Amino acid sequence: MKLNENSILDRIDFCQLDITGACNLKCSFCRQTNEKDIIDDMTIDDWTAVMKQLKEMNCTRISLAGGEPLTSKNFWGILDVANQYIAAPSVLTNGTLLTEEICARLVGKINNLQVSVDAFRPEVHDAIRGVSGAWNRTMDGIKMAVAAGLPVGIRITIFKDNIQDALPLMLLAKELGAKSFLARRVVCSGSGVDSEKVSPLELKEVFLSLIRKGLEIGLPVGFGDPFPHLLLSPKRMKEAHDNEGLLNGEIIGGCSVSIDSMYIAQDGTVLLCPYLPIHCGNVKKSPVKEIWRNSEAYQLARSIRGYLEGKCGRCELKYACGGCRANAYYESGNISGEDSGCWREI
């Protein structure tokens, strides 16, 4: 990804839409507690206007999330609008509300069904999700989705309580017929402030084990953080070092917040990212293009890699990574601070 200022201002490649803040579970690390005062008041007409504007910004990828998106009374209407104006979206779900009928209706209308599963052990998953029986319901949902032919991905959020579950869960994902596996560490945002994180070296070890096993069993592995994508891929490391833009202060990869991705909450508020609720504007009051181009928060985010502190500031790869600004903020109170989850020695 090689971007210059003009391409950043002209294009939004990806947009996550939180279509509701409601959920049927009570997850221990839920980021929606950041947005507890944000109400669900975007109508289908509102979302349609947003989709039209995103299309004008050349957006090609949409994700429907929440909360639990399947709890929204507008879910099916929003899904149809996304297919009409952008493309078949991905849907982020906890999987507990999936039925054979719902799975059949989703066929051909989504490009990925990302199901969150946070442990191989049912009792650990249920404790994290705050509802007894959630693991079994999610497993049933995954099996129905796979049987319907839906492209299912399984994702885990890693912290101390479940790090040992990551690898066996990945093997289960393959057995169930999932097409991909995604892992990310917990961000101390929302309810996640009380989650006990793993050390950078523990994180590196588990991520490496997932990559190796994924190659062995033929299951693609992805990460929700910028640095493992770079540091654990010799190919990407070489591409970064060979790119002249890296030395010229040109953003060539890493965190896509404000670069080519947007996040819109359930009342139309545009926030810097799902984990960092910094207000950028509201699509009910201003056009998407105006917010994208003129928001002070976005402008700050686009320039912030030149002002990073700690080891992120000293790292020659900062324009290819940037670290997670949400993690830095919640750890130190400084959005420009270092991302303590990175294991790279500087």
Coordinates of C-alpha atoms in Angstrom, one line a residue:
M1 CA 0.0 0.0 0.0
K2 CA 1.7 3.1 -1.2
L3 CA -0.3 6.3 -0.5
N4 CA 0.2 10.0 -1.1
E5 CA -1.8 12.9 0.2
N6 CA -4.0 13.1 -2.9
S7 CA -5.0 9.5 -2.9
I8 CA -5.8 9.6 0.8
L9 CA -8.2 12.5 0.3
D10 CA -9.8 11.0 -2.7
R11 CA -10.5 7.4 -1.5
I12 CA -12.1 5.5 1.3
D13 CA -11.3 1.9 0.6
F14 CA -13.0 0.3 3.6
C15 CA -15.8 1.4 6.0
Q16 CA -17.0 -0.3 9.1
L17 CA -20.6 0.4 10.0
D18 CA -21.8 -0.3 13.6
I19 CA -25.5 -0.6 12.7
T20 CA -26.5 -1.1 16.4
G21 CA -25.0 -0.9 19.8
A22 CA -27.3 -3.7 21.1
C23 CA -26.0 -7.1 21.8
N24 CA -27.4 -10.4 23.4
L25 CA -24.0 -11.1 25.1
K26 CA -22.0 -9.3 27.8
C27 CA -18.4 -9.6 26.7
S28 CA -15.7 -8.8 29.3
F29 CA -13.7 -6.7 26.8
C30 CA -16.6 -5.0 24.9
R31 CA -15.5 -1.8 23.2
Q32 CA -19.1 -0.6 22.9
T33 CA -19.0 0.6 26.5
N34 CA -17.0 3.5 25.0
E35 CA -20.2 4.3 23.1
K36 CA -22.8 3.6 25.8
D37 CA -24.4 7.0 25.2
I38 CA -24.7 6.6 21.5
I39 CA -28.2 5.6 20.5
D40 CA -29.4 3.6 17.5
D41 CA -31.1 6.2 15.4
M42 CA -29.7 5.8 11.9
T43 CA -32.6 4.8 9.6
I44 CA -32.3 2.8 6.4
D45 CA -32.6 6.0 4.4
D46 CA -29.7 7.4 6.5
W47 CA -27.5 4.4 5.7
T48 CA -28.5 4.5 2.1
A49 CA -27.3 8.1 1.8
V50 CA -24.0 7.1 3.5
M51 CA -23.6 4.2 1.0
K52 CA -24.1 6.5 -2.0
Q53 CA -21.5 8.9 -0.6
L54 CA -19.1 6.1 0.1
K55 CA -19.5 4.8 -3.5
E56 CA -18.6 8.3 -4.7
M57 CA -15.4 8.0 -2.6
N58 CA -14.6 4.7 -4.4
C59 CA -15.3 2.6 -1.4
T60 CA -15.2 -1.1 -2.3
R61 CA -15.4 -2.9 1.1
I62 CA -18.0 -2.6 3.8
S63 CA -18.3 -4.4 7.2
L64 CA -21.5 -4.6 9.2
A65 CA -20.9 -4.8 12.9
G66 CA -22.1 -3.7 16.3
G67 CA -23.0 -4.6 19.0
E68 CA -24.5 -7.7 17.4
P69 CA -25.7 -6.7 13.9
L70 CA -28.3 -9.5 13.8
T71 CA -30.2 -7.8 16.6
S72 CA -30.9 -4.8 14.4
K73 CA -34.4 -4.6 12.9
N74 CA -32.8 -2.8 10.0
F75 CA -30.1 -5.5 9.3
W76 CA -31.6 -7.0 6.2
G77 CA -32.4 -3.6 4.7
I78 CA -28.9 -2.3 5.3
L79 CA -27.5 -5.5 3.9
D80 CA -29.5 -5.0 0.6
V81 CA -28.4 -1.4 0.4
A82 CA -24.7 -2.4 0.8
N83 CA -25.1 -4.9 -2.0
Q84 CA -26.7 -2.4 -4.2
Y85 CA -24.2 0.5 -3.8
I86 CA -20.9 -1.0 -2.7
A87 CA -20.5 -4.8 -2.7
A88 CA -21.4 -7.8 -0.6
P89 CA -20.2 -6.8 2.9
S90 CA -18.6 -8.8 5.6
V91 CA -20.6 -9.3 8.8
L92 CA -19.1 -9.5 12.3
T93 CA -21.2 -11.6 14.6
N94 CA -21.0 -13.6 17.8
G95 CA -22.8 -16.4 15.9
T96 CA -25.3 -17.2 18.6
L97 CA -28.3 -15.9 16.6
L98 CA -27.6 -17.8 13.4
T99 CA -30.3 -20.1 12.2
E100 CA -30.7 -22.2 9.1
E101 CA -33.1 -19.6 7.7
I102 CA -30.8 -16.7 8.4
C103 CA -27.8 -18.5 6.9
A104 CA -29.9 -19.3 3.7
R105 CA -30.8 -15.6 3.4
L106 CA -27.2 -14.6 3.7
V107 CA -26.0 -16.8 0.8
G108 CA -24.8 -14.6 -2.0
K109 CA -25.2 -11.4 0.0
I110 CA -22.0 -11.4 2.1
N111 CA -18.3 -12.0 1.3
N112 CA -17.3 -13.1 4.8
L113 CA -19.0 -14.1 8.0
Q114 CA -16.6 -13.3 10.8
V115 CA -17.6 -15.2 13.9
S116 CA -16.0 -14.3 17.2
V117 CA -14.9 -17.2 19.3
D118 CA -12.7 -16.5 22.3
A119 CA -11.7 -19.9 23.5
F120 CA -11.4 -23.6 22.6
R121 CA -12.8 -24.4 26.0
P122 CA -16.6 -23.8 26.3
E123 CA -16.4 -22.7 29.9
V124 CA -13.7 -20.1 29.2
H125 CA -15.6 -18.7 26.2
D126 CA -18.8 -18.5 28.2
A127 CA -17.1 -16.7 31.0
I128 CA -15.6 -14.2 28.6
R129 CA -18.9 -13.7 26.8
G130 CA -20.9 -13.4 30.0
V131 CA -23.6 -15.9 29.0
S132 CA -23.8 -19.6 29.8
G133 CA -24.2 -21.8 26.7
A134 CA -22.9 -19.1 24.3
W135 CA -20.1 -21.4 23.1
N136 CA -22.5 -24.2 22.1
R137 CA -24.8 -21.8 20.4
T138 CA -21.9 -20.2 18.5
M139 CA -20.7 -23.7 17.4
D140 CA -24.1 -24.6 16.1
G141 CA -24.2 -21.3 14.2
I142 CA -20.9 -21.9 12.6
K143 CA -21.9 -25.4 11.5
M144 CA -25.1 -24.1 10.0
A145 CA -23.2 -21.3 8.2
V146 CA -20.7 -23.7 6.7
A147 CA -23.4 -26.1 5.7
A148 CA -25.1 -23.3 3.8
G149 CA -21.9 -22.5 1.9
L150 CA -21.2 -19.2 3.6
P151 CA -17.5 -18.1 3.8
V152 CA -16.9 -18.3 7.5
G153 CA -13.9 -16.8 9.3
I154 CA -13.2 -17.3 13.0
R155 CA -11.6 -14.6 15.1
I156 CA -10.2 -14.6 18.6
T157 CA -9.2 -11.7 20.9
I158 CA -6.2 -12.7 22.9
F159 CA -5.4 -11.9 26.5
K160 CA -4.2 -13.8 29.6
D161 CA -7.3 -15.9 30.2
N162 CA -7.4 -17.5 26.7
I163 CA -3.9 -17.3 25.1
Q164 CA -3.5 -21.1 25.5
D165 CA -6.8 -21.6 23.5
A166 CA -5.6 -19.8 20.4
L167 CA -3.8 -22.7 18.6
P168 CA -6.4 -25.4 19.5
L169 CA -9.2 -23.1 18.4
M170 CA -7.5 -22.6 15.1
L171 CA -7.4 -26.4 14.6
L172 CA -11.1 -26.5 15.5
A173 CA -11.7 -23.7 13.0
K174 CA -10.2 -25.8 10.2
E175 CA -12.1 -28.9 11.3
L176 CA -15.4 -26.9 11.2
G177 CA -14.7 -25.7 7.7
A178 CA -13.7 -22.1 8.3
K179 CA -11.9 -20.3 5.5
S180 CA -9.8 -18.1 7.6
F181 CA -8.6 -17.4 11.1
L182 CA -7.9 -14.0 12.6
A183 CA -6.2 -13.2 15.9
R184 CA -5.7 -9.9 17.7
R185 CA -4.7 -8.9 21.2
V186 CA -7.1 -7.2 23.5
V187 CA -7.1 -3.4 23.4
C188 CA -7.6 -1.8 26.8
S189 CA -10.6 0.1 25.5
G190 CA -14.1 0.0 26.8
S191 CA -14.6 -3.0 29.2
G192 CA -11.2 -4.2 28.0
V193 CA -9.5 -1.9 30.5
D194 CA -9.7 -4.7 33.1
S195 CA -8.4 -7.5 30.8
E196 CA -5.0 -8.8 31.7
K197 CA -2.8 -8.5 28.6
V198 CA -0.1 -10.9 27.5
S199 CA 3.5 -9.8 27.2
P200 CA 4.9 -8.8 23.8
L201 CA 7.1 -12.0 23.6
E202 CA 4.1 -14.2 24.5
L203 CA 2.1 -12.4 21.8
K204 CA 5.0 -13.0 19.3
E205 CA 5.2 -16.7 20.2
V206 CA 1.5 -17.4 19.8
F207 CA 1.3 -15.4 16.5
L208 CA 4.2 -17.4 15.1
S209 CA 2.6 -20.7 16.2
L210 CA -0.6 -19.7 14.4
I211 CA 1.3 -18.7 11.2
R212 CA 3.3 -22.0 11.2
K213 CA 0.2 -24.2 11.8
G214 CA -1.8 -22.2 9.3
L215 CA 0.7 -23.0 6.6
E216 CA 0.8 -26.6 7.7
I217 CA -3.0 -27.1 7.6
G218 CA -3.8 -24.7 4.8
L219 CA -5.8 -22.1 6.7
P220 CA -5.0 -18.4 6.1
V221 CA -4.1 -16.5 9.2
G222 CA -4.6 -12.7 9.7
F223 CA -3.9 -10.3 12.5
G224 CA -5.9 -7.3 13.8
D225 CA -2.7 -5.3 14.7
P226 CA -0.3 -3.6 12.3
F227 CA 3.0 -4.9 13.6
P228 CA 2.6 -8.7 13.3
H229 CA 1.6 -8.3 9.6
L230 CA 4.9 -6.6 9.0
L231 CA 7.4 -8.1 11.5
L232 CA 6.3 -11.7 10.9
S233 CA 6.4 -11.5 7.1
P234 CA 9.9 -11.5 5.6
K235 CA 8.4 -10.5 2.2
R236 CA 6.6 -7.5 3.7
M237 CA 9.7 -6.5 5.6
K238 CA 11.8 -6.6 2.4
E239 CA 9.1 -4.6 0.5
A240 CA 9.1 -2.0 3.3
H241 CA 12.9 -1.6 3.4
D242 CA 13.0 -1.5 -0.4
N243 CA 10.4 1.3 -0.6
E244 CA 11.9 4.7 -0.9
G245 CA 8.8 6.2 0.5
L246 CA 9.7 4.8 3.9
L247 CA 12.6 7.1 4.2
N248 CA 10.7 10.0 2.8
G249 CA 8.0 9.9 5.5
E250 CA 5.4 8.5 3.1
I251 CA 2.8 6.1 4.7
I252 CA 3.3 2.8 2.9
G253 CA 1.3 0.5 5.2
G254 CA 0.3 -0.3 8.7
C255 CA -2.7 1.0 10.5
S256 CA -5.3 2.2 8.0
V257 CA -7.2 4.5 10.3
S258 CA -7.6 7.9 8.5
I259 CA -5.6 6.6 5.6
D260 CA -8.1 4.5 3.7
S261 CA -10.6 3.3 6.3
M262 CA -13.5 5.0 8.1
Y263 CA -15.7 3.9 11.1
I264 CA -19.3 5.1 11.5
A265 CA -21.2 4.4 14.8
Q266 CA -24.9 3.6 15.1
D267 CA -26.0 7.3 15.3
G268 CA -24.0 8.4 12.4
T269 CA -21.0 9.7 14.4
V270 CA -17.7 9.2 12.6
L271 CA -15.1 8.1 15.2
L272 CA -11.4 7.8 14.6
C273 CA -11.5 4.1 15.1
P274 CA -13.7 1.5 16.8
Y275 CA -11.3 1.4 19.8
L276 CA -10.5 5.1 20.0
P277 CA -13.8 7.1 20.1
I278 CA -12.4 10.5 19.0
H279 CA -15.1 12.5 17.3
C280 CA -14.5 13.3 13.6
G281 CA -18.0 14.4 12.6
N282 CA -21.5 13.1 11.9
V283 CA -22.8 11.9 8.6
K284 CA -26.3 13.3 9.4
K285 CA -24.8 16.7 9.6
S286 CA -22.0 16.7 7.1
P287 CA -21.2 14.8 3.8
V288 CA -18.8 11.9 4.1
K289 CA -16.3 13.5 1.8
E290 CA -16.3 16.7 3.9
I291 CA -15.6 14.8 7.1
W292 CA -12.9 12.7 5.5
R293 CA -11.1 15.7 4.0
N294 CA -11.6 18.3 6.7
S295 CA -11.9 16.7 10.1
E296 CA -9.2 17.9 12.5
A297 CA -9.0 14.5 14.1
Y298 CA -8.4 12.8 10.7
Q299 CA -5.8 15.4 9.8
L300 CA -4.0 14.8 13.1
A301 CA -4.1 11.1 12.6
R302 CA -2.6 11.4 9.1
S303 CA 0.4 13.4 10.4
I304 CA 0.9 11.6 13.7
R305 CA 3.5 9.1 12.5
G306 CA 6.0 12.0 12.3
Y307 CA 5.4 12.8 16.0
L308 CA 5.4 9.3 17.5
E309 CA 7.3 8.9 20.8
G310 CA 9.1 6.1 22.6
K311 CA 10.3 3.2 20.5
C312 CA 7.6 3.8 17.9
G313 CA 9.1 7.2 17.3
R314 CA 12.6 5.7 17.0
C315 CA 11.5 2.8 14.7
E316 CA 12.5 3.2 11.0
L317 CA 9.4 1.2 10.1
K318 CA 6.9 3.6 11.6
Y319 CA 5.6 4.7 8.2
A320 CA 5.1 1.1 7.3
C321 CA 3.3 0.3 10.6
G322 CA 2.4 3.1 13.0
G323 CA 1.5 0.8 15.8
C324 CA -1.9 0.9 17.4
R325 CA -2.7 4.5 18.5
A326 CA -5.7 3.2 20.6
N327 CA -3.4 0.9 22.6
A328 CA -0.9 3.7 23.1
Y329 CA -3.5 6.1 24.3
Y330 CA -5.1 3.7 26.8
E331 CA -1.7 2.6 28.1
S332 CA -0.2 6.0 28.6
G333 CA -2.8 8.7 28.0
N334 CA -0.8 9.8 25.0
I335 CA -2.1 9.1 21.5
S336 CA 1.5 9.6 20.1
G337 CA 3.0 7.2 22.7
E338 CA 4.6 3.9 21.9
D339 CA 2.6 0.7 21.3
S340 CA 3.8 -1.5 24.2
G341 CA 2.5 -4.6 22.6
C342 CA 5.2 -4.6 19.9
W343 CA 8.1 -7.0 20.6
R344 CA 10.6 -5.3 18.3
E345 CA 13.7 -4.1 20.1
I346 CA 14.7 -0.5 19.2

